[in-house]
XYZ file of N, CA and C in Angstrom:
648
model
N 6.326 1.258 -0.867
C 4.982 1.806 -0.739
C 5.020 3.250 -0.261
N 5.740 3.487 0.851
C 5.816 4.831 1.389
C 6.569 5.771 0.459
N 7.713 5.290 -0.069
C 8.529 6.150 -0.917
C 7.798 6.538 -2.183
N 7.018 5.615 -2.744
C 6.282 5.918 -3.971
C 5.226 6.987 -3.713
N 4.489 6.845 -2.625
C 3.451 7.824 -2.312
C 4.038 9.176 -1.943
N 5.089 9.176 -1.135
C 5.628 10.431 -0.616
C 6.427 11.206 -1.650
N 7.143 10.496 -2.507
C 8.063 11.182 -3.413
C 7.607 11.226 -4.869
N 6.613 10.421 -5.219
C 6.192 10.379 -6.626
C 4.840 11.040 -6.885
N 3.997 11.092 -5.865
C 2.687 11.706 -6.065
C 2.783 13.230 -5.934
N 1.763 13.911 -6.440
C 1.695 15.366 -6.308
C 1.592 15.743 -4.833
N 2.123 16.891 -4.464
C 2.209 17.293 -3.057
C 0.870 17.223 -2.332
N -0.205 17.639 -2.988
C -1.511 17.666 -2.342
C -2.403 16.488 -2.717
N -1.834 15.479 -3.355
C -2.614 14.303 -3.734
C -3.151 13.605 -2.480
N -4.421 13.196 -2.477
C -4.996 12.529 -1.289
C -4.212 11.288 -0.856
N -3.650 10.548 -1.798
C -2.880 9.356 -1.421
C -1.620 9.738 -0.662
N -0.970 10.828 -1.081
C 0.231 11.290 -0.378
C -0.133 11.855 0.988
N -1.192 12.653 1.040
C -1.595 13.252 2.308
C -2.071 12.181 3.288
N -2.762 11.158 2.800
C -3.223 10.091 3.692
C -2.045 9.329 4.268
N -0.993 9.163 3.486
C 0.224 8.507 3.964
C 0.864 9.336 5.074
N 0.919 10.645 4.879
C 1.471 11.524 5.902
C 0.631 11.477 7.186
N -0.679 11.380 7.032
C -1.564 11.306 8.193
C -1.301 10.043 9.008
N -1.135 8.924 8.318
C -0.857 7.656 9.002
C 0.485 7.720 9.731
N 1.500 8.268 9.075
C 2.816 8.392 9.709
C 2.752 9.297 10.939
N 1.997 10.387 10.842
C 1.857 11.304 11.974
C 1.154 10.627 13.144
N 0.104 9.879 12.851
C -0.630 9.178 13.911
C 0.246 8.110 14.556
N 1.001 7.380 13.738
C 1.885 6.345 14.268
C 2.969 6.949 15.163
N 3.553 8.069 14.720
C 4.582 8.734 15.523
C 4.009 9.210 16.854
N 2.824 9.790 16.823
C 2.197 10.286 18.046
C 1.982 9.148 19.050
N 1.503 8.007 18.577
C 1.234 6.868 19.461
C 2.532 6.279 20.001
N 3.544 6.160 19.154
C 4.821 5.599 19.595
C 5.467 6.487 20.664
N 5.464 7.795 20.439
C 6.078 8.727 21.397
C 5.364 8.654 22.742
N 4.039 8.634 22.734
C 3.291 8.554 23.987
C 3.515 7.206 24.682
N 3.747 6.161 23.890
C 3.928 4.826 24.461
C 5.220 4.706 25.261
N 6.322 5.283 24.719
C 7.582 5.134 25.452
C 7.892 6.319 26.374
N 6.973 7.286 26.443
C 7.197 8.443 27.315
C 7.417 8.079 28.785
N 6.686 7.115 29.357
C 6.904 6.794 30.776
C 8.288 6.222 31.084
N 8.922 5.567 30.122
C 10.229 4.958 30.390
C 11.386 5.739 29.768
N 11.097 6.582 28.781
C 12.114 7.434 28.162
C 11.568 8.868 28.091
N 11.351 9.479 29.234
C 10.666 10.784 29.255
C 11.396 11.894 28.524
N 12.718 11.965 28.676
C 13.453 13.058 28.033
C 13.447 12.920 26.513
N 13.638 11.692 26.026
C 13.598 11.460 24.575
C 12.207 11.752 24.027
N 11.176 11.279 24.723
C 9.804 11.505 24.267
C 9.488 12.996 24.211
N 9.922 13.737 25.228
C 9.653 15.171 25.260
C 10.370 15.897 24.119
N 11.606 15.486 23.859
C 12.360 16.131 22.783
C 11.712 15.868 21.426
N 11.330 14.619 21.191
C 10.656 14.292 19.922
C 9.353 15.067 19.809
N 8.595 15.106 20.891
C 7.290 15.780 20.886
C 7.424 17.262 20.561
N 8.449 17.886 21.070
C 8.640 19.314 20.833
C 9.023 19.616 19.384
N 9.576 18.627 18.690
C 9.989 18.847 17.300
C 8.964 18.357 16.279
N 7.855 17.804 16.765
C 6.811 17.384 15.828
C 6.244 18.635 15.152
N 6.335 18.759 13.844
C 5.981 20.017 13.168
C 4.506 20.370 13.200
N 3.628 19.384 13.344
C 2.207 19.679 13.266
C 1.586 19.948 14.634
N 2.383 19.852 15.719
C 1.850 20.133 17.039
C 1.803 21.647 17.280
N 0.749 22.111 17.916
C 0.593 23.534 18.218
C 0.673 23.756 19.731
N 1.162 24.920 20.119
C 1.261 25.231 21.536
C 2.538 24.689 22.144
N 2.740 24.990 23.417
C 3.986 24.620 24.087
C 3.811 23.511 25.105
N 2.625 22.900 25.182
C 2.392 21.841 26.146
C 3.266 20.633 25.840
N 3.763 19.983 26.877
C 4.606 18.820 26.706
C 3.809 17.555 26.523
N 4.516 16.479 26.238
C 3.867 15.207 25.971
C 3.105 14.703 27.189
N 3.548 15.049 28.411
C 2.891 14.565 29.621
C 1.667 15.396 29.997
N 1.459 16.520 29.329
C 0.314 17.369 29.642
C -0.788 17.279 28.594
N -0.579 16.457 27.625
C -1.573 16.340 26.543
C -2.326 15.019 26.586
N -2.130 14.253 27.647
C -2.917 13.036 27.797
C -2.249 11.791 27.243
N -2.866 10.652 27.524
C -2.371 9.356 27.072
C -2.850 9.101 25.640
N -2.523 7.942 25.108
C -2.897 7.596 23.735
C -4.420 7.664 23.577
N -4.850 8.333 22.522
C -6.282 8.484 22.268
C -6.536 8.321 20.776
N -6.413 7.086 20.319
C -6.601 6.807 18.895
C -8.076 6.929 18.522
N -8.333 7.559 17.407
C -9.706 7.759 16.952
C -10.326 6.441 16.491
N -11.620 6.295 16.745
C -12.341 5.093 16.293
C -12.460 5.050 14.778
N -12.167 6.179 14.127
C -12.241 6.221 12.659
C -11.224 5.295 12.016
N -10.158 4.941 12.770
C -9.140 4.045 12.219
C -9.619 2.593 12.168
N -10.650 2.279 12.947
C -11.121 0.892 13.032
C -12.267 0.674 12.050
N -11.930 0.349 10.829
C -12.931 0.120 9.797
C -13.040 -1.380 9.522
N -14.231 -1.947 9.596
C -14.403 -3.389 9.375
C -13.892 -3.822 8.002
N -13.095 -4.865 8.001
C -12.620 -5.430 6.743
C -11.283 -4.905 6.268
N -10.851 -3.734 6.776
C -9.597 -3.150 6.302
C -8.408 -4.034 6.670
N -8.365 -4.470 7.926
C -7.254 -5.308 8.375
C -7.193 -6.606 7.579
N -8.361 -7.228 7.350
C -8.402 -8.476 6.600
C -7.984 -8.266 5.145
N -8.381 -7.125 4.579
C -8.009 -6.825 3.196
C -6.497 -6.681 3.060
N -5.880 -5.969 3.994
C -4.433 -5.779 3.949
C -3.706 -7.100 4.183
N -4.182 -7.884 5.154
C -3.544 -9.170 5.433
C -3.665 -10.112 4.236
N -4.822 -10.104 3.585
C -5.003 -10.942 2.399
C -4.080 -10.525 1.270
N -3.972 -9.214 1.053
C -3.085 -8.715 0.001
C -1.626 -9.044 0.319
N -1.254 -8.945 1.592
C 0.128 -9.270 1.985
C 0.428 -10.751 1.787
N -0.570 -11.604 2.029
C -0.384 -13.039 1.794
C -0.132 -13.313 0.313
N -0.865 -12.630 -0.548
C -0.672 -12.787 -1.990
C 0.664 -12.211 -2.426
N 1.066 -11.097 -1.800
C 2.369 -10.521 -2.105
C 3.492 -11.490 -1.743
N 3.366 -12.147 -0.602
C 4.379 -13.124 -0.208
C 4.456 -14.268 -1.215
N 3.301 -14.689 -1.721
C 3.282 -15.736 -2.750
C 3.976 -15.253 -4.013
N 3.712 -14.018 -4.388
C 4.339 -13.429 -5.572
C 5.845 -13.318 -5.423
N 6.291 -12.741 -4.310
C 7.728 -12.555 -4.101
C 8.451 -13.894 -4.005
N 7.797 -14.887 -3.418
C 8.406 -16.209 -3.332
C 8.552 -16.873 -4.692
N 7.681 -16.512 -5.630
C 7.717 -17.148 -6.946
C 8.794 -16.577 -7.867
N 9.340 -15.387 -7.512
C 10.348 -14.779 -8.390
C 11.757 -14.858 -7.797
N 11.898 -15.544 -6.687
C 13.206 -15.891 -6.118
C 14.161 -14.707 -5.970
N 13.723 -13.664 -5.298
C 14.600 -12.545 -4.994
C 14.853 -11.583 -6.133
N 14.180 -11.744 -7.255
C 14.347 -10.820 -8.379
C 13.607 -9.516 -8.098
N 13.879 -8.509 -8.898
C 13.251 -7.202 -8.741
C 11.753 -7.299 -9.045
N 10.922 -7.067 -8.017
C 9.476 -7.202 -8.187
C 8.922 -6.213 -9.204
N 9.589 -5.059 -9.353
C 9.106 -4.041 -10.284
C 9.251 -4.459 -11.740
N 10.027 -5.485 -12.002
C 10.190 -5.975 -13.370
C 9.059 -6.916 -13.776
N 8.067 -7.053 -12.896
C 6.966 -7.988 -13.154
C 5.613 -7.294 -13.075
N 4.667 -7.903 -13.764
C 3.266 -7.565 -13.573
C 2.592 -8.779 -12.953
N 1.585 -8.523 -12.126
C 0.937 -9.585 -11.369
C -0.524 -9.695 -11.771
N -0.971 -10.927 -11.918
C -2.390 -11.196 -12.148
C -2.893 -12.018 -10.963
N -3.883 -11.500 -10.250
C -4.475 -12.193 -9.108
C -5.842 -12.711 -9.521
N -6.040 -14.013 -9.351
C -7.307 -14.645 -9.732
C -7.992 -15.157 -8.471
N -9.178 -14.632 -8.192
C -9.959 -15.035 -7.017
C -11.400 -15.257 -7.461
N -11.969 -16.373 -7.063
C -13.362 -16.622 -7.387
C -14.248 -15.605 -6.662
N -15.402 -15.258 -7.249
C -16.292 -14.282 -6.609
C -16.625 -14.690 -5.174
N -16.503 -13.741 -4.266
C -16.739 -14.015 -2.857
C -16.206 -12.883 -2.004
N -16.090 -13.132 -0.720
C -15.695 -12.089 0.209
C -14.267 -11.613 -0.026
N -13.338 -12.535 -0.289
C -11.953 -12.144 -0.524
C -11.837 -11.273 -1.763
N -12.563 -11.617 -2.809
C -12.534 -10.801 -4.034
C -13.075 -9.403 -3.756
N -14.129 -9.311 -2.954
C -14.703 -8.005 -2.620
C -13.722 -7.163 -1.811
N -12.983 -7.806 -0.911
C -11.988 -7.077 -0.127
C -10.874 -6.543 -1.020
N -10.466 -7.337 -2.012
C -9.411 -6.885 -2.921
C -9.924 -5.773 -3.838
N -11.201 -5.842 -4.191
C -11.794 -4.765 -4.999
C -11.787 -3.442 -4.240
N -11.854 -3.503 -2.912
C -11.782 -2.273 -2.121
C -10.405 -1.630 -2.225
N -9.388 -2.432 -2.538
C -8.029 -1.920 -2.701
C -7.718 -1.572 -4.152
N -8.519 -2.098 -5.073
C -8.305 -1.800 -6.498
C -9.636 -1.907 -7.229
N -10.235 -0.774 -7.533
C -11.535 -0.762 -8.202
C -11.414 -1.154 -9.673
N -10.276 -0.763 -10.299
C -10.085 -1.071 -11.709
C -9.591 -2.510 -11.868
N -9.838 -3.079 -13.031
C -9.345 -4.442 -13.281
C -7.825 -4.470 -13.298
N -7.216 -3.468 -13.955
C -5.760 -3.378 -14.040
C -5.310 -1.986 -13.611
N -4.280 -1.931 -12.774
C -3.801 -0.640 -12.300
C -2.330 -0.720 -11.912
N -1.651 0.407 -12.075
C -0.258 0.521 -11.623
C -0.142 1.492 -10.451
N -1.274 2.076 -10.028
C -1.242 3.080 -8.963
C -2.202 2.762 -7.824
N -2.858 1.609 -7.846
C -3.826 1.273 -6.804
C -3.127 0.879 -5.507
N -3.905 0.852 -4.427
C -3.367 0.395 -3.154
C -2.931 -1.067 -3.240
N -3.696 -1.866 -3.965
C -3.340 -3.280 -4.110
C -2.008 -3.434 -4.817
N -1.788 -2.665 -5.871
C -0.514 -2.759 -6.591
C 0.650 -2.275 -5.731
N 0.419 -1.251 -4.923
C 1.474 -0.778 -4.034
C 1.872 -1.863 -3.036
N 0.878 -2.580 -2.515
C 1.168 -3.660 -1.572
C 1.899 -4.800 -2.277
N 1.486 -5.112 -3.496
C 2.118 -6.211 -4.235
C 3.556 -5.896 -4.621
N 3.899 -4.586 -4.681
C 5.250 -4.126 -5.008
C 5.635 -4.399 -6.458
N 4.653 -4.657 -7.306
C 4.897 -4.893 -8.725
C 4.702 -3.593 -9.497
N 4.946 -3.648 -10.806
C 4.719 -2.458 -11.623
C 3.269 -2.344 -12.053
N 2.584 -3.482 -12.082
C 1.180 -3.468 -12.508
C 0.473 -4.689 -11.938
N -0.776 -4.498 -11.505
C -1.555 -5.601 -10.938
C -2.910 -5.679 -11.624
N -3.299 -6.893 -11.965
C -4.611 -7.146 -12.564
C -5.392 -8.070 -11.642
N -6.634 -7.713 -11.354
C -7.501 -8.496 -10.473
C -8.625 -9.114 -11.303
N -8.683 -10.461 -11.315
C -9.657 -11.182 -12.124
C -10.432 -12.185 -11.268
N -11.638 -12.503 -11.726
C -12.446 -13.522 -11.058
C -12.373 -14.857 -11.797
N -11.740 -14.869 -12.960
C -11.564 -16.098 -13.729
C -10.138 -16.179 -14.244
N -9.643 -17.391 -14.380
C -8.282 -17.585 -14.868
C -8.202 -17.119 -16.328
N -7.200 -16.317 -16.682
C -7.107 -15.811 -18.057
C -6.901 -16.943 -19.066
N -7.505 -16.771 -20.224
C -7.412 -17.814 -21.253
C -5.998 -17.945 -21.805
N -5.293 -16.827 -21.902
C -3.929 -16.847 -22.437
C -2.946 -16.465 -21.332
N -2.034 -17.385 -21.048
C -1.004 -17.155 -20.039
C 0.352 -17.483 -20.646
N 1.296 -16.530 -20.639
C 2.618 -16.777 -21.230
C 3.307 -17.989 -20.596
N 4.117 -18.640 -21.388
C 4.811 -19.840 -20.910
C 5.840 -19.525 -19.827
N 6.328 -18.277 -19.782
C 7.340 -17.918 -18.790
C 6.730 -17.358 -17.500
N 5.407 -17.454 -17.371
C 4.742 -16.938 -16.177
C 4.884 -17.922 -15.014
N 5.020 -17.369 -13.815
C 5.048 -18.175 -12.597
C 3.657 -18.166 -11.971
N 3.128 -19.340 -11.669
C 1.781 -19.448 -11.110
C 1.864 -20.092 -9.727
N 1.324 -19.391 -8.740
C 1.330 -19.881 -7.363
C -0.103 -19.918 -6.852
N -0.456 -21.010 -6.171
C -1.782 -21.145 -5.579
C -1.693 -20.960 -4.068
N -2.752 -20.415 -3.486
C -2.767 -20.226 -2.041
C -4.183 -20.100 -1.525
N -4.312 -20.078 -0.199
C -5.611 -19.889 0.445
C -5.474 -18.841 1.537
N -6.584 -18.198 1.847
C -6.586 -17.183 2.897
C -7.886 -17.286 3.672
N -7.784 -17.316 5.002
C -8.956 -17.417 5.870
C -9.376 -16.033 6.331
N -10.594 -15.656 6.016
C -11.144 -14.364 6.421
C -11.962 -14.566 7.693
N -11.684 -13.744 8.690
C -12.371 -13.832 9.973
C -12.852 -12.441 10.352
N -14.146 -12.207 10.224
C -14.716 -10.890 10.483
C -15.689 -10.927 11.662
N -15.829 -9.783 12.314
C -16.801 -9.595 13.396
C -16.664 -10.667 14.474
N -15.413 -10.860 14.918
C -15.164 -11.784 16.023
C -15.465 -13.230 15.714
N -15.389 -13.604 14.453
C -15.620 -14.990 14.066
C -17.013 -15.274 13.558
N -17.895 -14.268 13.599
C -19.254 -14.477 13.091
C -19.258 -14.697 11.579
N -18.280 -14.114 10.899
C -18.160 -14.304 9.451
C -16.808 -14.932 9.162
N -16.813 -16.171 8.717
C -15.582 -16.886 8.371
C -15.713 -17.441 6.961
N -14.659 -17.258 6.191
C -14.678 -17.783 4.823
C -13.250 -18.029 4.369
N -12.981 -19.247 3.937
C -11.667 -19.561 3.402
C -11.732 -19.532 1.883
N -10.903 -18.707 1.297
C -10.918 -18.520 -0.152
C -9.578 -18.920 -0.747
N -9.638 -19.460 -1.939
C -8.415 -19.805 -2.659
C -8.106 -18.722 -3.677
N -6.834 -18.583 -4.006
C -6.419 -17.594 -4.994
C -5.249 -18.133 -5.805
N -5.044 -17.536 -6.949
C -3.880 -17.833 -7.787
C -3.166 -16.526 -8.089
N -1.864 -16.534 -8.007
C -1.050 -15.376 -8.333
C -0.177 -15.723 -9.525
N -0.344 -14.973 -10.595
C 0.442 -15.183 -11.823
C 1.427 -14.042 -11.958
N 2.692 -14.353 -11.990
C 3.740 -13.331 -12.145
C 4.417 -13.509 -13.492
N 4.467 -12.438 -14.246
C 5.104 -12.511 -15.558
C 5.895 -11.238 -15.825
N 7.017 -11.344 -16.526
C 7.832 -10.164 -16.829
C 7.014 -9.110 -17.574
N 7.152 -7.870 -17.158
C 6.389 -6.800 -17.789
C 7.109 -6.313 -19.032
N 6.320 -5.918 -20.013
C 6.902 -5.565 -21.313
C 7.204 -4.077 -21.456
N 6.822 -3.268 -20.497
C 7.005 -1.830 -20.629
C 8.391 -1.391 -20.160
N 8.702 -0.115 -20.425
C 10.024 0.429 -20.091
C 10.022 1.032 -18.685
N 11.218 1.217 -18.147
C 11.384 1.758 -16.798
C 11.225 3.274 -16.821
N 10.310 3.770 -15.988
C 10.088 5.213 -15.892
C 11.291 5.857 -15.206
N 11.872 6.907 -15.789
C 13.046 7.539 -15.180
C 12.730 8.300 -13.897
N 11.454 8.504 -13.596
C 11.075 9.259 -12.395
C 10.684 8.361 -11.231
N 9.711 7.471 -11.426
C 9.236 6.617 -10.325
C 9.895 5.243 -10.302
N 10.653 4.914 -11.348
C 11.413 3.655 -11.439
C 10.538 2.425 -11.643
N 9.275 2.627 -11.898
C 8.422 1.492 -12.225
C 8.449 1.249 -13.732
N 8.162 0.030 -14.108
C 8.171 -0.322 -15.534
C 6.774 -0.082 -16.108
N 6.453 1.202 -16.249
C 5.127 1.604 -16.711
C 5.195 2.641 -17.835
N 6.373 2.889 -18.355
C 6.550 3.908 -19.390
C 6.637 3.265 -20.771
N 6.324 4.056 -21.774
C 6.429 3.570 -23.151
C 7.872 3.606 -23.633
N 8.679 4.501 -23.036
C 10.086 4.639 -23.398
C 10.903 4.938 -22.143
N 12.130 4.458 -22.088
C 12.976 4.680 -20.917
C 13.392 6.138 -20.772
N 13.178 6.938 -21.804
C 13.539 8.360 -21.764
C 12.340 9.264 -21.462
N 11.164 8.669 -21.305
C 9.945 9.436 -21.086
C 9.244 8.947 -19.822
N 8.832 9.837 -18.942
C 8.106 9.407 -17.735
C 6.814 8.678 -18.080
N 6.358 7.880 -17.147
C 5.110 7.144 -17.345
C 3.914 8.099 -17.281
N 2.725 7.669 -17.703
C 1.554 8.559 -17.708
C 1.260 9.184 -16.347
N 1.394 8.414 -15.253
C 1.138 8.972 -13.924
C 2.110 10.090 -13.607
N 3.402 9.887 -13.888
C 4.407 10.903 -13.579
C 4.247 12.129 -14.477
N 3.876 11.929 -15.720
C 3.636 13.063 -16.610
C 2.502 13.931 -16.074
N 1.470 13.285 -15.550
C 0.342 14.022 -14.988
C 0.762 14.807 -13.751
N 1.569 14.193 -12.895
C 2.033 14.869 -11.684
C 2.928 16.049 -12.034
N 3.831 15.863 -13.007
C 4.726 16.927 -13.418
C 3.959 18.101 -14.034
N 2.932 17.775 -14.814
C 2.120 18.809 -15.440
C 1.355 19.590 -14.375
N 0.851 18.904 -13.367
C 0.116 19.585 -12.282
C 1.072 20.479 -11.489
N 2.318 20.041 -11.315
C 3.290 20.844 -10.578
C 3.637 22.119 -11.319
N 3.749 22.041 -12.638
C 4.033 23.228 -13.429
C 2.871 24.210 -13.387
N 1.654 23.642 -13.361
C 0.480 24.502 -13.356
C 0.296 25.268 -12.071
N 0.866 24.725 -10.966
C 0.681 25.374 -9.669
C 1.783 26.391 -9.336
N 2.825 26.450 -10.190
C 3.927 27.385 -9.952
C 3.683 28.707 -10.643
């Protein structure tokens, strides 16, 4: 997930920058957390943080002060639900390369489906947040079981309990995860199986490369 965003997206792409923001916030909190017991290490790390300005040390800039903007209702449940489905997917392919598969997630209309839609607005995507979490080359989100399913597809059923607003909203939803070998070629740049030919980058990488040439 991190490597794809950091190394495959365009330098100024919002998905790449948002990943850097999360890493920076996590580093800041971790350094402040162990500063009382490892002061010299914390100070050294703090001084080398590239985005910090001024010469103040870690002990003069205050304790952890995480912004309330990070606490968005439903985000944690959406990620946990997607991770549960990812575990079902990975368990169904028995240690094989997840990128060699495409995933179809089937969820009946309801709260869980809405949470997954927040991670993937399109029906099928190879670049959505949901697909990044699933670790597959392509993910399709459906509200009904597809009429045609290949005989070599792996189908796993599961349930996920959603608990929002301190238990005021509870809903247990069932889902199906269909894993099937993807028919596309391996992109020589991002290593996902999303290209038409093994010698040609996938559409996403072609777009990023074209944008990079335009900015030079």
